[in-house]
PDB file of C-alpha atoms and ligand atoms in Angstrom:
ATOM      1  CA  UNK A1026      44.399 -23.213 111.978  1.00  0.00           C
ATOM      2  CA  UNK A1027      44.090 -19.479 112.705  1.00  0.00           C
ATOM      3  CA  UNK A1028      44.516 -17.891 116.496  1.00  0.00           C
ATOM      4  CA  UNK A1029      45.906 -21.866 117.240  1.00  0.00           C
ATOM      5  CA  UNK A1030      48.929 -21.030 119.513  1.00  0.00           C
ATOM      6  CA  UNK A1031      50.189 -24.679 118.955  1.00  0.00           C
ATOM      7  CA  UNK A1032      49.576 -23.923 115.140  1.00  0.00           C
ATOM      8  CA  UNK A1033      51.688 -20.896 115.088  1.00  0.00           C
ATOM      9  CA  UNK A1034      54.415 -22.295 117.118  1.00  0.00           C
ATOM     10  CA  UNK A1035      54.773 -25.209 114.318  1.00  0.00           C
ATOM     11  CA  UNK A1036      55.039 -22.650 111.704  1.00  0.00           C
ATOM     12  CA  UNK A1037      57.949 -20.909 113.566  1.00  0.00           C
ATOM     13  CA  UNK A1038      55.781 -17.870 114.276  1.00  0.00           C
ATOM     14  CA  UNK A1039      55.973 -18.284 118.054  1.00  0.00           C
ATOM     15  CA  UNK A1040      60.008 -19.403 118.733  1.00  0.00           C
ATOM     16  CA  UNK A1041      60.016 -22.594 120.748  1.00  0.00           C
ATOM     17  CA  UNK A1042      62.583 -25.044 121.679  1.00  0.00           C
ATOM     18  CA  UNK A1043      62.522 -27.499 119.430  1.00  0.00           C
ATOM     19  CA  UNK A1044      63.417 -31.041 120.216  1.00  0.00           C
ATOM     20  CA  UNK A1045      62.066 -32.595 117.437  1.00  0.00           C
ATOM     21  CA  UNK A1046      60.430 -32.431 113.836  1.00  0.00           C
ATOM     22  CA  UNK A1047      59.938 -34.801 111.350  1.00  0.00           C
ATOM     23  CA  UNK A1048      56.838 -33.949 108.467  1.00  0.00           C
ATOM     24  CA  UNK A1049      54.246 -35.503 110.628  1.00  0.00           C
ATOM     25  CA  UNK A1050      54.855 -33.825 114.577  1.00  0.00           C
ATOM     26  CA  UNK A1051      56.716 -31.308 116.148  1.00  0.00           C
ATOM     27  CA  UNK A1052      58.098 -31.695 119.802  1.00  0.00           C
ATOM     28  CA  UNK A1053      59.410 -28.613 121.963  1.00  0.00           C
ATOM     29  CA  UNK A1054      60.180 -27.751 125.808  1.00  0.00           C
ATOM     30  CA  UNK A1055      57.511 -26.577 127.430  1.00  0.00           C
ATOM     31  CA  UNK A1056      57.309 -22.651 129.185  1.00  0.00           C
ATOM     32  CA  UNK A1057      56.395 -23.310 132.600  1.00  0.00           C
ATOM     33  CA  UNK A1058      58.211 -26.596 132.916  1.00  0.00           C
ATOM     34  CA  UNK A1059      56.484 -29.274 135.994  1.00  0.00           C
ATOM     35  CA  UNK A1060      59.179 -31.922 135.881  1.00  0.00           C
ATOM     36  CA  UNK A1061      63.386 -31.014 135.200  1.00  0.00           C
ATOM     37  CA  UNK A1062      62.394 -32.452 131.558  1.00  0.00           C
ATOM     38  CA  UNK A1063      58.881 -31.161 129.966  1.00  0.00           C
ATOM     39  CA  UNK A1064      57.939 -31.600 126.644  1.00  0.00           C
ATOM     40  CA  UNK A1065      55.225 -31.120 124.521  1.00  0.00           C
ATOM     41  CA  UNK A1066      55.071 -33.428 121.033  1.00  0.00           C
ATOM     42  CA  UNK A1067      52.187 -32.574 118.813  1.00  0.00           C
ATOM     43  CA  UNK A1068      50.723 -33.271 115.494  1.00  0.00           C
ATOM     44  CA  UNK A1069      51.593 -31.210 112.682  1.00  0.00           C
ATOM     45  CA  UNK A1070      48.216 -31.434 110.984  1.00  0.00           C
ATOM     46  CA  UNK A1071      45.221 -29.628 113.341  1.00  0.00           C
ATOM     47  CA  UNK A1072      42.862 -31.655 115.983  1.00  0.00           C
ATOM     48  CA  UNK A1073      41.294 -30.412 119.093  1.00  0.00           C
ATOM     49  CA  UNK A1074      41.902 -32.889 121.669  1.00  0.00           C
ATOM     50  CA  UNK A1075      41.904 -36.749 122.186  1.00  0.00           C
ATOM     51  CA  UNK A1076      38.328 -36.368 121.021  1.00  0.00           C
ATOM     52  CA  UNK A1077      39.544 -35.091 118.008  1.00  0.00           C
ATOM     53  CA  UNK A1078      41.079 -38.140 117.209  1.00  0.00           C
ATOM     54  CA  UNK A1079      39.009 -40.333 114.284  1.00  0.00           C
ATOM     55  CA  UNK A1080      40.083 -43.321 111.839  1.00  0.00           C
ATOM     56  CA  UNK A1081      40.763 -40.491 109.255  1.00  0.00           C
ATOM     57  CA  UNK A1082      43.216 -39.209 111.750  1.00  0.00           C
ATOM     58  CA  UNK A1083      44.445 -41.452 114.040  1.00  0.00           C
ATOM     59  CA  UNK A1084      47.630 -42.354 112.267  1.00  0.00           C
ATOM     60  CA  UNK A1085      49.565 -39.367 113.854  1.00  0.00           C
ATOM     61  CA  UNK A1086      48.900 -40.998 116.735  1.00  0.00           C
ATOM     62  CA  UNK A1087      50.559 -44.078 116.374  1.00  0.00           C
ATOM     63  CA  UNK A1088      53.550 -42.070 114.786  1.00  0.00           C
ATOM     64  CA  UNK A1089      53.946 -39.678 117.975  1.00  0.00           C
ATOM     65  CA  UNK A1090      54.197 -42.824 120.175  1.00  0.00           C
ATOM     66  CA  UNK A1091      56.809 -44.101 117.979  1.00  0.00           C
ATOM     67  CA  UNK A1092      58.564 -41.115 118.280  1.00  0.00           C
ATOM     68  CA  UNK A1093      58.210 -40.527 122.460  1.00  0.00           C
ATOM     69  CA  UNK A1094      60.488 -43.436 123.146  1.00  0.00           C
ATOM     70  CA  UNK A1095      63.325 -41.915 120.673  1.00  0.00           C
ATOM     71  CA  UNK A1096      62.828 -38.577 122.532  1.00  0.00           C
ATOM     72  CA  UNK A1097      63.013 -40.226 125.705  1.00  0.00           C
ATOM     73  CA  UNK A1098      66.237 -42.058 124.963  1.00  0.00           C
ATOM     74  CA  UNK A1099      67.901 -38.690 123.895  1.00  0.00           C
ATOM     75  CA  UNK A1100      66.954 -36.879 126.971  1.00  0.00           C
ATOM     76  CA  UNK A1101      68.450 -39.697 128.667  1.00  0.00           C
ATOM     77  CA  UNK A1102      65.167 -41.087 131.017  1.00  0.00           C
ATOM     78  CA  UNK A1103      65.930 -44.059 130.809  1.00  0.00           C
ATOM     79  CA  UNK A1104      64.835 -43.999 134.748  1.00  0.00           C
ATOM     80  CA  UNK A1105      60.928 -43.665 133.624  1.00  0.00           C
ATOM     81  CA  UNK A1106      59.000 -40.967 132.090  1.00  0.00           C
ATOM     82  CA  UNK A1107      55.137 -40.201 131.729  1.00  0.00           C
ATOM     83  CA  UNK A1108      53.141 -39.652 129.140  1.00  0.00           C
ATOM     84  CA  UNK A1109      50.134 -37.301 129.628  1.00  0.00           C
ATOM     85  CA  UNK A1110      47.198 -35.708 127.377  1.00  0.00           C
ATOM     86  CA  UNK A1111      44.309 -33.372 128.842  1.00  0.00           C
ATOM     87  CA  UNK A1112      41.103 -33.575 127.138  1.00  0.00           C
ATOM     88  CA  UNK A1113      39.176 -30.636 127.694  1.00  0.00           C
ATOM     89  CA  UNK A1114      38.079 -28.215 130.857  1.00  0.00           C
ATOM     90  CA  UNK A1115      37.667 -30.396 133.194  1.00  0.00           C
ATOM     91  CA  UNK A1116      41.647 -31.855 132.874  1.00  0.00           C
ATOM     92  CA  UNK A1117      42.682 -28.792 132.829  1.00  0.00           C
ATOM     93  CA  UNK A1118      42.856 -28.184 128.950  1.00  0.00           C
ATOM     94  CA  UNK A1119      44.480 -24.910 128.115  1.00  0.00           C
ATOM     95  CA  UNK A1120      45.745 -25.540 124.571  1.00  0.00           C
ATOM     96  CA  UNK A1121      43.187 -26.918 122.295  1.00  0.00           C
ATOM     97  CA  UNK A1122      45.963 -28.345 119.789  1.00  0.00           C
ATOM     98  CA  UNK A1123      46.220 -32.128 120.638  1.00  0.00           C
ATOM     99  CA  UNK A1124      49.625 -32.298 122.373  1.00  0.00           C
ATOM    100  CA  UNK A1125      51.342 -35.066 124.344  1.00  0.00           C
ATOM    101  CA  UNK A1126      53.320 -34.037 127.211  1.00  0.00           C
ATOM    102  CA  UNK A1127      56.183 -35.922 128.339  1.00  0.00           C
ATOM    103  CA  UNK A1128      57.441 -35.389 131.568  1.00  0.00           C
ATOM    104  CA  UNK A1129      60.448 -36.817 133.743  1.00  0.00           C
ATOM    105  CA  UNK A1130      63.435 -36.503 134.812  1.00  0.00           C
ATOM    106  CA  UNK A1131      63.049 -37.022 138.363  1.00  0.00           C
ATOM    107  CA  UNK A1132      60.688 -39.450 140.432  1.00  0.00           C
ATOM    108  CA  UNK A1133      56.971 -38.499 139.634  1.00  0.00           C
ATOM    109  CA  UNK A1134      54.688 -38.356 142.558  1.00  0.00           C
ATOM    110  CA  UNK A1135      51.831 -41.107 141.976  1.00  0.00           C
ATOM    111  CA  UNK A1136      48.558 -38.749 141.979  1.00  0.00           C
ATOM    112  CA  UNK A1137      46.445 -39.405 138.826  1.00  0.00           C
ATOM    113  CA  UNK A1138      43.867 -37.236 139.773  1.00  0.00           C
TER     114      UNK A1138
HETATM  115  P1  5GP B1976      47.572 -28.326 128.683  1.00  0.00           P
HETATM  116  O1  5GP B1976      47.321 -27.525 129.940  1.00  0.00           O
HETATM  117  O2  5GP B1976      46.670 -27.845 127.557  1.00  0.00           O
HETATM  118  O3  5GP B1976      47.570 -29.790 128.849  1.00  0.00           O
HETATM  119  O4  5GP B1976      49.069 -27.997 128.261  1.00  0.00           O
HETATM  120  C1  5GP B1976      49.442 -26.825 127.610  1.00  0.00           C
HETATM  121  C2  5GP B1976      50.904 -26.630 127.902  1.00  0.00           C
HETATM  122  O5  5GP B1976      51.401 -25.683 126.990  1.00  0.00           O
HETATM  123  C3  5GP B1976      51.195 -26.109 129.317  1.00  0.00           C
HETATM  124  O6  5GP B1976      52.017 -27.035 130.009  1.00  0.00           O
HETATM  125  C4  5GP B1976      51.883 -24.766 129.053  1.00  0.00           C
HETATM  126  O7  5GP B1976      52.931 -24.511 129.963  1.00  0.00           O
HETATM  127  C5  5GP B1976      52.380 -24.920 127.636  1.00  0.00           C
HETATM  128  N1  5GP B1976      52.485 -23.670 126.911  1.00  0.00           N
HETATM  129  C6  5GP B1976      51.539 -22.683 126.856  1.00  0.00           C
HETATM  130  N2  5GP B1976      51.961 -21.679 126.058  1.00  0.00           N
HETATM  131  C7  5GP B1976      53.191 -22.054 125.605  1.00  0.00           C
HETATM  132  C8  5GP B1976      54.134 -21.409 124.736  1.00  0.00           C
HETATM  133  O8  5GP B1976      53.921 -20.311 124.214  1.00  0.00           O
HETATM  134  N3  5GP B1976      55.298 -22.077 124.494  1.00  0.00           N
HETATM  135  C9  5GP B1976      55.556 -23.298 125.050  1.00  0.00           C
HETATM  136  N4  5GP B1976      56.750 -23.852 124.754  1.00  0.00           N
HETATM  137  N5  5GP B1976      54.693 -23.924 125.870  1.00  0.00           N
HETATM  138  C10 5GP B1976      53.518 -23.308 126.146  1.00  0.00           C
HETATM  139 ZN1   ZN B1977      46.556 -25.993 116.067  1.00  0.00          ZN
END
């Protein structure tokens, strides 16, 4: 997908940090890190947002989760970790590739919201 930054990182155009790739998702540190481990994991193929995600699609889906735990274990939080998606403006969006963030490291404050 053109002018997708998430796009062009996955074709190597933007460098990232990768932590993972396999010919489904991708999975790389985020920039601006919010937790001593941040990453991003993301479907290769294009969608949106969680609203993107159909019966067509939803596949990827089930493979990222499969993968999350495998990340986890090699980034050793085996403490706890979160997993967290924004879907669109309002949870503060910024990236409209479908990504999962992963986040730990260190005790997570409790605020949902
Ligand atoms: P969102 O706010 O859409 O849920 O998450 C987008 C995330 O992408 C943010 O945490 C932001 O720091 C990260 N991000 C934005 N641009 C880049 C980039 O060029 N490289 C990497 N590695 N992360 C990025
Ligand atoms: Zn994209």
């Amino acid at each position: 997908m053109e002018n997708c930054l998430f796009c062009k990182i996955i074709a190597g155009d933007i460098p990232s940090a990768k932590v993972w790739e396999d010919d489904l998702c991708y999975a790389f540190r985020d920039i601006a890190p919010q937790a001593p481990t941040h990453i991003l994991v993301v479907p290769k193929a294009h969608i949106d947002s969680v609203n993107g995600i159909t019966v067509e699609n939803s596949a990827v889906v089930a493979h990222i989760f499969e993968v999350i735990p495998q990340i986890a274990k090699a980034e050793n939080l085996e403490g706890g970790y979160r997993v967290v998606s924004n879907c669109g403006a309002d949870a503060g969006q910024t990236v409209f590739h479908l990504h999962f963030h992963i986040l730990g490291g260190k005790k997570l404050a409790l605020e949902m919201a």
